[in-house]
Short mmCIF file of C-alpha atoms and ligand atoms in Angstrom, two decimals:
data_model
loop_
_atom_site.label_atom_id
_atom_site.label_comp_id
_atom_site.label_asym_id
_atom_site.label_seq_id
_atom_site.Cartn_x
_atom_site.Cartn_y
_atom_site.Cartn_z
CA UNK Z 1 91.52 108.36 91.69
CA UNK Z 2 88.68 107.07 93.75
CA UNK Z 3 87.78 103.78 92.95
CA UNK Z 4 86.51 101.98 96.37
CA UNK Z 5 85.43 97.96 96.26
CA UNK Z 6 83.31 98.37 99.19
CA UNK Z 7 82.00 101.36 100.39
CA UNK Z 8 79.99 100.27 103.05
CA UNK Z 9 82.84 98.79 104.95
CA UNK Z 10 86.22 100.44 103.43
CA UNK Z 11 84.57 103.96 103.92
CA UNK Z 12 82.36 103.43 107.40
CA UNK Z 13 82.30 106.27 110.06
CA UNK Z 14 83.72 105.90 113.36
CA UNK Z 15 81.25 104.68 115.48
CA UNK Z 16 79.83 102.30 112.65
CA UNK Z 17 83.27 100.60 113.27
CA UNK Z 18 83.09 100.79 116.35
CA UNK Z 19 79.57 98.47 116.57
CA UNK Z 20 80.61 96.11 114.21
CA UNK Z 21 83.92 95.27 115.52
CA UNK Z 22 82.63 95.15 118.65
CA UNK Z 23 79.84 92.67 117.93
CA UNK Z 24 82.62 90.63 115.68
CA UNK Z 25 85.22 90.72 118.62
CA UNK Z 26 82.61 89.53 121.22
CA UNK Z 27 81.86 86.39 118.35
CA UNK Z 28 84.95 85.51 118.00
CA UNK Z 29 85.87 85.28 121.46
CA UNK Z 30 82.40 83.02 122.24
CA UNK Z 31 84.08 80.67 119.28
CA UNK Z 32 87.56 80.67 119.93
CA UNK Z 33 86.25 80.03 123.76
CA UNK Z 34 83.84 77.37 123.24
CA UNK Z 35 86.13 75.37 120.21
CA UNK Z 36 89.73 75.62 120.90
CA UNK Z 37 90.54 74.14 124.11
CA UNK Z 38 94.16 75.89 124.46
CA UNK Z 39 92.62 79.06 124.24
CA UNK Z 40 89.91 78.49 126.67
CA UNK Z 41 92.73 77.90 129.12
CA UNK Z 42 94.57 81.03 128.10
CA UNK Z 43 91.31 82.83 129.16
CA UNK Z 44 90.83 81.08 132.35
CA UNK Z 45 94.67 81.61 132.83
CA UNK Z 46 94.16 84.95 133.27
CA UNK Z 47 90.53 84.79 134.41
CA UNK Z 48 88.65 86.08 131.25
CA UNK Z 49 84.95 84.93 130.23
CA UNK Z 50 83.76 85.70 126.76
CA UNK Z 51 80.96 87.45 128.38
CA UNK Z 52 83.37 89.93 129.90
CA UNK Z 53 84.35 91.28 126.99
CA UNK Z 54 81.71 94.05 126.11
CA UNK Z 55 83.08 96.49 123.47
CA UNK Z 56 86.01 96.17 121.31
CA UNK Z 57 88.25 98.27 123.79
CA UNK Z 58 87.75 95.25 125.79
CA UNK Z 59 90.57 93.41 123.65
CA UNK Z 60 93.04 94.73 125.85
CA UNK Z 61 91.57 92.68 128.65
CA UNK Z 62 92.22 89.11 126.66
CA UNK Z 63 95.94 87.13 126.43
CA UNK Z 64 97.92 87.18 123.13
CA UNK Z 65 99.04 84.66 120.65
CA UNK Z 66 102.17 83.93 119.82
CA UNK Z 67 103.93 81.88 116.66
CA UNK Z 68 104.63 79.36 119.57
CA UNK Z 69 101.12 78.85 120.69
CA UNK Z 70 100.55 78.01 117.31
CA UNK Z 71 103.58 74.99 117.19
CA UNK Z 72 102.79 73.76 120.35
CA UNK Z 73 99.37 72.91 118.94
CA UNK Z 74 101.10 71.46 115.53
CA UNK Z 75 99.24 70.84 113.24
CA UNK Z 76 95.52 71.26 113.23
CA UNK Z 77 95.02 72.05 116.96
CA UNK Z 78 94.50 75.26 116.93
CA UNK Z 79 91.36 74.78 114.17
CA UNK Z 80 88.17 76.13 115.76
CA UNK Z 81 86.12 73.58 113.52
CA UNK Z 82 86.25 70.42 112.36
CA UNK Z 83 88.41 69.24 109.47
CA UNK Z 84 85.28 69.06 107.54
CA UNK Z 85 84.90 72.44 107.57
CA UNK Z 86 88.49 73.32 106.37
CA UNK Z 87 88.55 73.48 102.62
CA UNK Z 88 92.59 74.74 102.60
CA UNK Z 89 95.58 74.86 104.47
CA UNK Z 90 98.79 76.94 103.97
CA UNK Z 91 101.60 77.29 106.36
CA UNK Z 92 104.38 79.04 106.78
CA UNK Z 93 107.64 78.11 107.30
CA UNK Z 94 109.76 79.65 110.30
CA UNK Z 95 113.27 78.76 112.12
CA UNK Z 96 112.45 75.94 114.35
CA UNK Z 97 111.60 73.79 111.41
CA UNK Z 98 108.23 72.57 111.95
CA UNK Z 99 105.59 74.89 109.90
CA UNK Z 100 102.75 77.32 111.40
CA UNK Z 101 99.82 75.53 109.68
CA UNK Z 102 96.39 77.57 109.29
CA UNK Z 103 93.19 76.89 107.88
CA UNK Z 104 90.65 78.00 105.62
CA UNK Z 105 87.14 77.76 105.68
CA UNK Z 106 85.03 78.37 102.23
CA UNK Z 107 84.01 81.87 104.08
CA UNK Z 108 87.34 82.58 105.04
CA UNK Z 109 88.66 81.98 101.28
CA UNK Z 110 86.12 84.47 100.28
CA UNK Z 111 86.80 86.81 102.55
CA UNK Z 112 90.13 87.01 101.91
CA UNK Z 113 89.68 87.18 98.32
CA UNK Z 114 88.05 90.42 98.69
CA UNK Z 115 90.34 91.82 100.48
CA UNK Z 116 92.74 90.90 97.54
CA UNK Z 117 89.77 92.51 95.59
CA UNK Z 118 89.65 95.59 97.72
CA UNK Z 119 93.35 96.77 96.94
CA UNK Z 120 93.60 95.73 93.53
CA UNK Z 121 90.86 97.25 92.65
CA UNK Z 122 91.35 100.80 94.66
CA UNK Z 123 94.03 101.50 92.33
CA UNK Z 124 92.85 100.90 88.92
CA UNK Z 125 92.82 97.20 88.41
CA UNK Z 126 89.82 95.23 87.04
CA UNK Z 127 88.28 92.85 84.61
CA UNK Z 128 90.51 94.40 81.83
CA UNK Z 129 93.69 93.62 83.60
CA UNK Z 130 96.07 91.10 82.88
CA UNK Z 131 97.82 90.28 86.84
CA UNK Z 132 101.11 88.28 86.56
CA UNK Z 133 101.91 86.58 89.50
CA UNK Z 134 105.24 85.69 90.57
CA UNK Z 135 104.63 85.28 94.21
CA UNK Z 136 105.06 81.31 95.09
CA UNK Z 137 102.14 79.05 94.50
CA UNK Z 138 101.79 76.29 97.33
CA UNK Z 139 102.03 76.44 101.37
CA UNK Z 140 103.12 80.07 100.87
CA UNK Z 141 100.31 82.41 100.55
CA UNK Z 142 101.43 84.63 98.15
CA UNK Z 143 100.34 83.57 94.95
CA UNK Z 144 97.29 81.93 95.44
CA UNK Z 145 96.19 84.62 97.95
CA UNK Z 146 96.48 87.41 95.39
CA UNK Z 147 95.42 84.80 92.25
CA UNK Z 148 91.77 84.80 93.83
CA UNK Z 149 91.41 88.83 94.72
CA UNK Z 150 92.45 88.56 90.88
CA UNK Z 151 89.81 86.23 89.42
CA UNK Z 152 87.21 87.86 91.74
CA UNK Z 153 87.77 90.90 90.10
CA UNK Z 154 87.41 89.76 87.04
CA UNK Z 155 91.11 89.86 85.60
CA UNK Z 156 92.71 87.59 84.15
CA UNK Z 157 95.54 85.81 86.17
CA UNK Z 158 98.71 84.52 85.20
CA UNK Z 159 99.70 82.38 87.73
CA UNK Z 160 103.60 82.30 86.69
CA UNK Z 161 104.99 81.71 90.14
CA UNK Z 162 108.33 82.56 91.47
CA UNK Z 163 111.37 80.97 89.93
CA UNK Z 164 112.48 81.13 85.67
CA UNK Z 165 113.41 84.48 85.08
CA UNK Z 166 113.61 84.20 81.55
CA UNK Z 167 110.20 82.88 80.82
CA UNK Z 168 108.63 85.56 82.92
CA UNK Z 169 110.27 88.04 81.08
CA UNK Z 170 109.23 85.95 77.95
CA UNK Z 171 105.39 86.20 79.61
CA UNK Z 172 105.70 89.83 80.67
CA UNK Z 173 106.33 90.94 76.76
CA UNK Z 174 103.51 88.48 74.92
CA UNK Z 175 100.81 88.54 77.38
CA UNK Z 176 101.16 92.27 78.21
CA UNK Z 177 100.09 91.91 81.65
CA UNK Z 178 99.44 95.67 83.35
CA UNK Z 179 99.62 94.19 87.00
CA UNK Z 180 102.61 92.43 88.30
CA UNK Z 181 102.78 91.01 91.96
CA UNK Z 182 105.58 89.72 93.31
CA UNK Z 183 108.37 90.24 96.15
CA UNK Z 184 110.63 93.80 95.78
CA UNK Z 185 113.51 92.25 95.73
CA UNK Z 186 112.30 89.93 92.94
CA UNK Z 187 111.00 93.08 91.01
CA UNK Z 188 114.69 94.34 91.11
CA UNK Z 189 116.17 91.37 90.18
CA UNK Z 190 113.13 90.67 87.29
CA UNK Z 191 114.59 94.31 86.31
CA UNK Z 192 118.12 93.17 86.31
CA UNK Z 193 117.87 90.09 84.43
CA UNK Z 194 115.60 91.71 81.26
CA UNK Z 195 118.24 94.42 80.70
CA UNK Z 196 121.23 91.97 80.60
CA UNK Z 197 119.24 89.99 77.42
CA UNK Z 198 118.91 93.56 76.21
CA UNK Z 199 114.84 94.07 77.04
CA UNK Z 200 114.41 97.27 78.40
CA UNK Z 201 111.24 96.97 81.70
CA UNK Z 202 109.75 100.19 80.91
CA UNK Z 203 108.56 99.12 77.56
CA UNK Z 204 106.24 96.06 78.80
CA UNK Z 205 102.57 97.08 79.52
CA UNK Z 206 102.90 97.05 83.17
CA UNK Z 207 101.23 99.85 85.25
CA UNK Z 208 100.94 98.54 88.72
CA UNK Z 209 103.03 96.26 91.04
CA UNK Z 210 101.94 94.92 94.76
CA UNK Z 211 104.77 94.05 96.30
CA UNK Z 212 105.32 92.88 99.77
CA UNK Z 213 106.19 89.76 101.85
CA UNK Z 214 108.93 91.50 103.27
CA UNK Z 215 110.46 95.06 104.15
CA UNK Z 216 111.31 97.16 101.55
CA UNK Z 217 111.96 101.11 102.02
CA UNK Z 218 111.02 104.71 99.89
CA UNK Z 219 114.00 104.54 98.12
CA UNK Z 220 113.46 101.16 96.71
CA UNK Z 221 109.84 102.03 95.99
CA UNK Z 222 111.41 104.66 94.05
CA UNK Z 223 114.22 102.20 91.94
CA UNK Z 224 111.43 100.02 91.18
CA UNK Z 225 109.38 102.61 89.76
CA UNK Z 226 112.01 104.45 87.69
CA UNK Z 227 112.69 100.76 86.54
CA UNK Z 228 109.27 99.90 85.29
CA UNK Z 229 107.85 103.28 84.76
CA UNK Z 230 105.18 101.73 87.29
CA UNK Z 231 103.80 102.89 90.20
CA UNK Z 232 104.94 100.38 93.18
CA UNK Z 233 102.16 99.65 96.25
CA UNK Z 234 102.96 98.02 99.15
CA UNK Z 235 100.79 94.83 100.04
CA UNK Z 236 101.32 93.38 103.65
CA UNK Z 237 99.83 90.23 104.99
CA UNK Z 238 101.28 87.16 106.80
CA UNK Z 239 99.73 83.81 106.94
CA UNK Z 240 98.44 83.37 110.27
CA UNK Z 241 96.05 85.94 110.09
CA UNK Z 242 95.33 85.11 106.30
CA UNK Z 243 97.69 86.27 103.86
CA UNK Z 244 98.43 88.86 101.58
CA UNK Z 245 96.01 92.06 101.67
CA UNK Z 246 95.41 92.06 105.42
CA UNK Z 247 96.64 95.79 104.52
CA UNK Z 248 97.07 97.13 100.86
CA UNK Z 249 98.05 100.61 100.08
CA UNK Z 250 95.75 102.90 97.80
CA UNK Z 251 96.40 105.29 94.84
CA UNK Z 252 97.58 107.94 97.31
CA UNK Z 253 101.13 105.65 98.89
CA UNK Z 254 100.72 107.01 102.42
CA UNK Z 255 100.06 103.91 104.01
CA UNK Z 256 98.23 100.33 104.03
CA UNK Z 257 94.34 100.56 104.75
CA UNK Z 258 94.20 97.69 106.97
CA UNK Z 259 90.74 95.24 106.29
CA UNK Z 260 90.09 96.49 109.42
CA UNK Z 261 86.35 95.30 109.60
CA UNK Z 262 88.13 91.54 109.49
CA UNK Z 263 91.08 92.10 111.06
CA UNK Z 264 91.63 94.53 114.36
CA UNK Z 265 95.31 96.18 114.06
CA UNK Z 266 97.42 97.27 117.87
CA UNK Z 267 100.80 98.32 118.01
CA UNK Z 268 102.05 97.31 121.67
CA UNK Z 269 105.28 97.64 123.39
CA UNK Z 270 107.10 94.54 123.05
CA UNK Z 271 108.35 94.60 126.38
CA UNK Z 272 105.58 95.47 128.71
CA UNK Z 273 102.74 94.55 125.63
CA UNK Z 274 100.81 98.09 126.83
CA UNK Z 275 98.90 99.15 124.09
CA UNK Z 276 100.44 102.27 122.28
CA UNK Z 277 98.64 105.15 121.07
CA UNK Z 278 98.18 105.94 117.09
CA UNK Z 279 101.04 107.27 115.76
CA UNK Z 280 103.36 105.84 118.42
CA UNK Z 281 105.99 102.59 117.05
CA UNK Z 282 105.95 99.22 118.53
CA UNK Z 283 105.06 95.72 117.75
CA UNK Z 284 102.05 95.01 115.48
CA UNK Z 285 99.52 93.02 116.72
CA UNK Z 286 96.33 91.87 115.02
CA UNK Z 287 93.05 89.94 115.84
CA UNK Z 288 91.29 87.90 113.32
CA UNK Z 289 87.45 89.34 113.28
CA UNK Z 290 85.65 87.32 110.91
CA UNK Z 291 87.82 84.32 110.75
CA UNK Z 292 86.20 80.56 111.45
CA UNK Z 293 88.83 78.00 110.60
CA UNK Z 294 91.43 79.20 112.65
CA UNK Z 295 90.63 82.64 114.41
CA UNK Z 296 93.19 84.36 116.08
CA UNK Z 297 93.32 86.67 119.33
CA UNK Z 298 95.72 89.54 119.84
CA UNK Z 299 98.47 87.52 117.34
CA UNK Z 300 101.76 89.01 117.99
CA UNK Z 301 103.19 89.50 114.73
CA UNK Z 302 106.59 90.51 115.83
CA UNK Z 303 106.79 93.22 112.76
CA UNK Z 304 107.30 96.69 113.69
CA UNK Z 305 105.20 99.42 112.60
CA UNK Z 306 102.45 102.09 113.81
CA UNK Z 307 99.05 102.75 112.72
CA UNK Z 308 97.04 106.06 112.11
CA UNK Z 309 93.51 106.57 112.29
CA UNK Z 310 93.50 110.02 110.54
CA UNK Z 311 91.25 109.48 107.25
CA UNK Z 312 93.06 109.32 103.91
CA UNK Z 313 92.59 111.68 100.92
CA UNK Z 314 90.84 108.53 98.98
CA UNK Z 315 88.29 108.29 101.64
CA UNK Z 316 88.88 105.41 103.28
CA UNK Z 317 87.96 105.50 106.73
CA UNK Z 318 90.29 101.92 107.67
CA UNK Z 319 93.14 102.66 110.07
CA UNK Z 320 96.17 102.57 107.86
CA UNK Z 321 99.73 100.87 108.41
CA UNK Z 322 102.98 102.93 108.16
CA UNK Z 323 105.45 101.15 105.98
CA UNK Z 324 107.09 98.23 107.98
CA UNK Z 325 110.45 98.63 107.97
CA UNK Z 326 111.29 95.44 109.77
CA UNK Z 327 111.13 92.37 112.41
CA UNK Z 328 111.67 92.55 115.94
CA UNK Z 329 113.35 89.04 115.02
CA UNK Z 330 115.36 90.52 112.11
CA UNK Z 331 116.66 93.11 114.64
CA UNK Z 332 120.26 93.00 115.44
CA UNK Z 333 121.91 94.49 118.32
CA UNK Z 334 125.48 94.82 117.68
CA UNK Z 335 127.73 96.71 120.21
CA UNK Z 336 124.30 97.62 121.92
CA UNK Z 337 123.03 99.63 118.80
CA UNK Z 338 119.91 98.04 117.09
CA UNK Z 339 120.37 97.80 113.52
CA UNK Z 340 117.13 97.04 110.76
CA UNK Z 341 118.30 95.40 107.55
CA UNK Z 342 116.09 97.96 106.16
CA UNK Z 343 118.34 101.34 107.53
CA UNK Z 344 121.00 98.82 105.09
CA UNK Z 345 118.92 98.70 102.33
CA UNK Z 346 118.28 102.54 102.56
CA UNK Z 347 122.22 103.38 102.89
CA UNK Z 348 123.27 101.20 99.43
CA UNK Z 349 120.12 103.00 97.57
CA UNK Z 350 121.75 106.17 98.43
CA UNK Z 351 125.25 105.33 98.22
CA UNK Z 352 126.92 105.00 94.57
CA UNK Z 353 125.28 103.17 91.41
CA UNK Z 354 128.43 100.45 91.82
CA UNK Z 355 126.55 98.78 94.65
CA UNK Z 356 123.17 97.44 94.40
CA UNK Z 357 120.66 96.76 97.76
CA UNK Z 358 121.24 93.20 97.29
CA UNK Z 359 123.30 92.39 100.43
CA UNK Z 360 123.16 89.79 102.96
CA UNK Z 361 124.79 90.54 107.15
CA UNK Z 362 126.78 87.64 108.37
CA UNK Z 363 127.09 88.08 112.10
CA UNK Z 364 130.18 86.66 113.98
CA UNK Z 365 131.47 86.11 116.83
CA UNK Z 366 135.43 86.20 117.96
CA UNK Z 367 137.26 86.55 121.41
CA UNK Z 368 133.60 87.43 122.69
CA UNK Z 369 133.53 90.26 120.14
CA UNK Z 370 130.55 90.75 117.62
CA UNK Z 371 131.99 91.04 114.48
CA UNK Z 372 129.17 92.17 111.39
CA UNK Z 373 130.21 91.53 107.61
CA UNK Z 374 127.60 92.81 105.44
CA UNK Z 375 127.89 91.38 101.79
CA UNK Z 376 126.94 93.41 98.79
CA UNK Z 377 126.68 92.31 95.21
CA UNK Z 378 128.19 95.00 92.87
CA UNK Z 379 125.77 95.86 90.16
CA UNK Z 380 125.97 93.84 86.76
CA UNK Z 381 128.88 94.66 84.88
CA UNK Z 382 131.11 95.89 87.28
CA UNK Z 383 134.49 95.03 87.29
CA UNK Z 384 137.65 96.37 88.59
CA UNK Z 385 141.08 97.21 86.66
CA UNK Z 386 142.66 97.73 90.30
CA UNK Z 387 142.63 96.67 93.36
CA UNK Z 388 143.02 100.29 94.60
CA UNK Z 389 139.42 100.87 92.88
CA UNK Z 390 137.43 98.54 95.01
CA UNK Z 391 138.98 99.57 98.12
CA UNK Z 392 138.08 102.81 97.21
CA UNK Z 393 134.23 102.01 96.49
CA UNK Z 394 134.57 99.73 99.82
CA UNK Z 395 135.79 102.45 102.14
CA UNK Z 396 132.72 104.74 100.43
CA UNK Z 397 130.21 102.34 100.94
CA UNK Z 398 131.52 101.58 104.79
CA UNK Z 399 130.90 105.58 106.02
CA UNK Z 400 127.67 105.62 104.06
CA UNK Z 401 126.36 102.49 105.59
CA UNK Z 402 127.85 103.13 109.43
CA UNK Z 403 126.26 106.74 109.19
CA UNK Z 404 122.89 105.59 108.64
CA UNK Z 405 122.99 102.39 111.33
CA UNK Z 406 125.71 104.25 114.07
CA UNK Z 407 128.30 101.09 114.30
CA UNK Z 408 131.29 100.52 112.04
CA UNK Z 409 131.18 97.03 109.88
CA UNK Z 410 133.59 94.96 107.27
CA UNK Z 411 131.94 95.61 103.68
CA UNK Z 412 132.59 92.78 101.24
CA UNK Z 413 131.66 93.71 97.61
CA UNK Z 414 130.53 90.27 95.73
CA UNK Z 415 129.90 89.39 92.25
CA UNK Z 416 125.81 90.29 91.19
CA UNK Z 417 123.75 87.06 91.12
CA UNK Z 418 125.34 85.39 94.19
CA UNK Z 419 123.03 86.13 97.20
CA UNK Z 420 119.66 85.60 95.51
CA UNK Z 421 119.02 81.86 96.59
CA UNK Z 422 115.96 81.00 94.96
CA UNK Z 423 114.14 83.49 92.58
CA UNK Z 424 111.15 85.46 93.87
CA UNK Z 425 111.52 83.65 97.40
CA UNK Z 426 111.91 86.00 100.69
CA UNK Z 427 114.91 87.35 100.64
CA UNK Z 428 117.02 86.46 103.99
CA UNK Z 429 118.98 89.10 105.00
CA UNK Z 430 120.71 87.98 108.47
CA UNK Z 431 122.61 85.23 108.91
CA UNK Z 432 123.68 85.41 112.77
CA UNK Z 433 126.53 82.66 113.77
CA UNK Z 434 126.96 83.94 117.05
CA UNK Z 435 124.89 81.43 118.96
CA UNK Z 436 126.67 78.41 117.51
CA UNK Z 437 129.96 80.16 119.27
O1 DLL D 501 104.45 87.01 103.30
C1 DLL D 501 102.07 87.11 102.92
C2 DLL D 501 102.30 88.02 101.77
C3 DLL D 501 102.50 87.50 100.51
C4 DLL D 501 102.23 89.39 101.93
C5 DLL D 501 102.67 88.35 99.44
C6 DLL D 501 102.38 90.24 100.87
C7 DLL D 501 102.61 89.72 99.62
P1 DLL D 501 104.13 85.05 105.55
O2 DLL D 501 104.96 84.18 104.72
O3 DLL D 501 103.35 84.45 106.65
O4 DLL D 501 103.07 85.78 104.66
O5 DLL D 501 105.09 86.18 106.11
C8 DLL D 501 104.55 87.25 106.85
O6 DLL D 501 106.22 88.79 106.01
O7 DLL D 501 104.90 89.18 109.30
C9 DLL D 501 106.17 90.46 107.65
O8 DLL D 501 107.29 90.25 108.48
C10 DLL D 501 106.55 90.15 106.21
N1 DLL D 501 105.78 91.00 105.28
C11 DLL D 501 104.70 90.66 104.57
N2 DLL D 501 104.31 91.71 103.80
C12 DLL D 501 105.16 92.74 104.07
C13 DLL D 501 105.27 94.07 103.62
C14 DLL D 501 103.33 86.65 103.62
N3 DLL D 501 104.46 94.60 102.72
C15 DLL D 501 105.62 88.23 107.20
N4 DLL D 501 106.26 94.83 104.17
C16 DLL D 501 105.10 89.44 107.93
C17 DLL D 501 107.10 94.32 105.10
C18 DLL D 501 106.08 92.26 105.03
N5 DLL D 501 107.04 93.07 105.54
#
């Protein structure tokens, strides 16, 4: 399977790269210098001129961006043109409340689109594909991020949006869509909810799902496949730096090409925010190359990954992104051991078919003592004769779960259905009470 959207920029050598993200960094700085005042004083801050910045290994020379920058300049003032120029906003929310807004010029809508189109396409979708989309359509980028890569293909879209299971599955069986793009969680759920109205996934036409907008690990690639008889690719984005398909895996699942003629990847140590070395872990960091509504430099994404350079078997020449397996915000340090909702997620997949990955950690805090409940739903149909049972399964679950994250935790086993908030939405997966101790 070789199918590339692009060649001349998905499959460029080295030092072609090289030039053109060069000559894109040094343009972007010159805007984001001459337009966006805040920026121009983050430069002078640390005494940078656009013209000091010669070659893209020059990026480690300019300041980052943070989500804050971005509030603090609430809404449009961090828009390097005018409104005129914007033809779409989206935003994102976060935990302060007020959203990061970001804006889209008629360029920047086709840009994106393509890369929508690049890793759609790179796996076997086209103008004879039916895409179902149950990503969100609104603020959130999901859906209508994906919805355009979609129509510029050529297929045809169903823009379902997240939310009313039933008619989705309803959709799924009469419109036979081969594509379906939503969150993993969702996918699992979507899974779930056909086989209790006895419709078995594996028999709709699906072939492909994208699924991203937040961590999900091998072994629920795997459930999600066995599910749908589908194979499952990863799509990262976030909205800041456009949306969905900033990175999009290809037919070979070792990795996300990242669009890396529009948008430069780093990993950097959060702490000290050196610039690591391919292959090393740290904080992903990425700089908007093409962008002109709202261009971004260095933007600290706080998601933790690494990047390889190493080319891929399909011939892509992009730097790809290792799975993300989580947030330096979703990162919880509990008796001084870090713990990723996603070494959870792993432990339940492996653990016993009782207990599905559908869990929630409620973080405590008593007599100055951290105290982690992790909720799991049990799977559908599960029910207990005696109470000896479930004690049983909770004990079992406990070991797995502390063996794979190092600290001991209470395990409550819930009824299935009660965590998923809203359908298709992000999944939250850490509720932390301590602060309001
Ligand atoms: O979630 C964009 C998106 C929509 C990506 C649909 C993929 C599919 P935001 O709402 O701004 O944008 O959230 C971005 O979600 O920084 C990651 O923490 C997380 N995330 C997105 N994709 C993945 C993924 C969209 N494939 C934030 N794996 C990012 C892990 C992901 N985390």
């Amino acid at each position: 399977m070789n199918r590339i959207f692009n060649e001349k920029y998905e499959c460029m050598n080295k030092r072609d790269k090289f030039d053109l993200q060069s000559e894109r960094l040094r343009d972007v700085v010159q805007r984001v210098y001459c337009n966006v005042p805040w920026y121009r004083r983050k430069m002078e801050d640390v005494g940078i001129k656009p013209d000091d910045i010669k070659d893209i290994n020059d990026i480690v020379k300019l300041p980052f961006t943070e989500k804050k920058d971005l509030r603090e300049n609430y809404p449009f003032g961090s828009f390097a043109l005018p409104n005129k120029n914007i033809v779409r906003v989206h935003a994102s929310s976060g935990t302060s409340g007020k959203l990061t807004v970001v804006g889209y010029t008629k360029h920047d809508l086709a840009n994106w689109a393509e890369c929508c189109a690049r890793g759609l396409y790179g796996v076997g979708v086209d103008e004879e594909s039916i895409i179902h989309i149950a990503y969100g359509y609104g603020l959130f980028t999901g859906g209508l991020g994906i919805h355009y890569g979609g129509e510029y293909l050529g297929a045809m879209v169903v823009p379902v949006s997240s939310g009313n299971t039933p008619r989705q599955i309803m959709l799924l069986e009469d419109f036979k869509a081969d594509t379906i793009c939503c969150t993993p969680s969702y996918a699992i759920f979507l899974s779930e909810e056909a086989k209790k109205i006895g419709k078995d996934p594996r028999q709709f036409a699906l072939k492909y799902g994208f699924f991203g907008a937040e961590p999900w690990t091998e072994e629920m690639r795997n459930k999600i496949e066995k599910a749908y008889l589908i194979k499952a690719y990863d799509i990262y984005g976030l909205s800041e730096i456009t949306g969905p398909g900033v990175a999009t895996e290809c037919f070979y699942q070792c990795g996300s090409h990242v669009q890396d003629d529009m948008f430069y990847p780093e990993i950097i140590n959060p702490e000290s925010g050196l610039q690591l070395s391919y292959g090393e872990e740290g904080e992903l960091v990425f700089t908007t190359l093409l962008k002109e509504g709202m261009p971004l430099i260095r933007y600290r994404t706080r998601d933790v990954g690494s990047i390889t350079d190493e080319i891929c078997k399909c011939g892509r020449t992009s730097v790809r992104l290792r799975k993300i397996t989580g947030r330096y915000d979703d990162m919880i340090i509990v008796k001084g051991v870090n713990v990723f909702p996603s070494q959870i997620e792993t432990a339940l997949l492996n653990c016993d078919e009782r207990v599905t990955s559908n869990f929630r950690v409620v973080l405590d805090r008593v007599n100055n003592l951290d105290i982690m409940d992790i909720e799991i739903e049990l799977a559908t149909g599960v029910a207990f004769d005696e109470v000896r049972e479930i004690e049983k399964l909770t004990a079992k679950v406990a070991s797995t779960v502390a063996s794979e994250i190092g600290v001991t935790c209470n395990i409550k086993l819930i009824s299935s259905g009660k965590l998923l908030t809203k359908e298709g939405e992000k999944i939250k997966r850490v509720l932390d009470n301590r602060n309001n101790k």
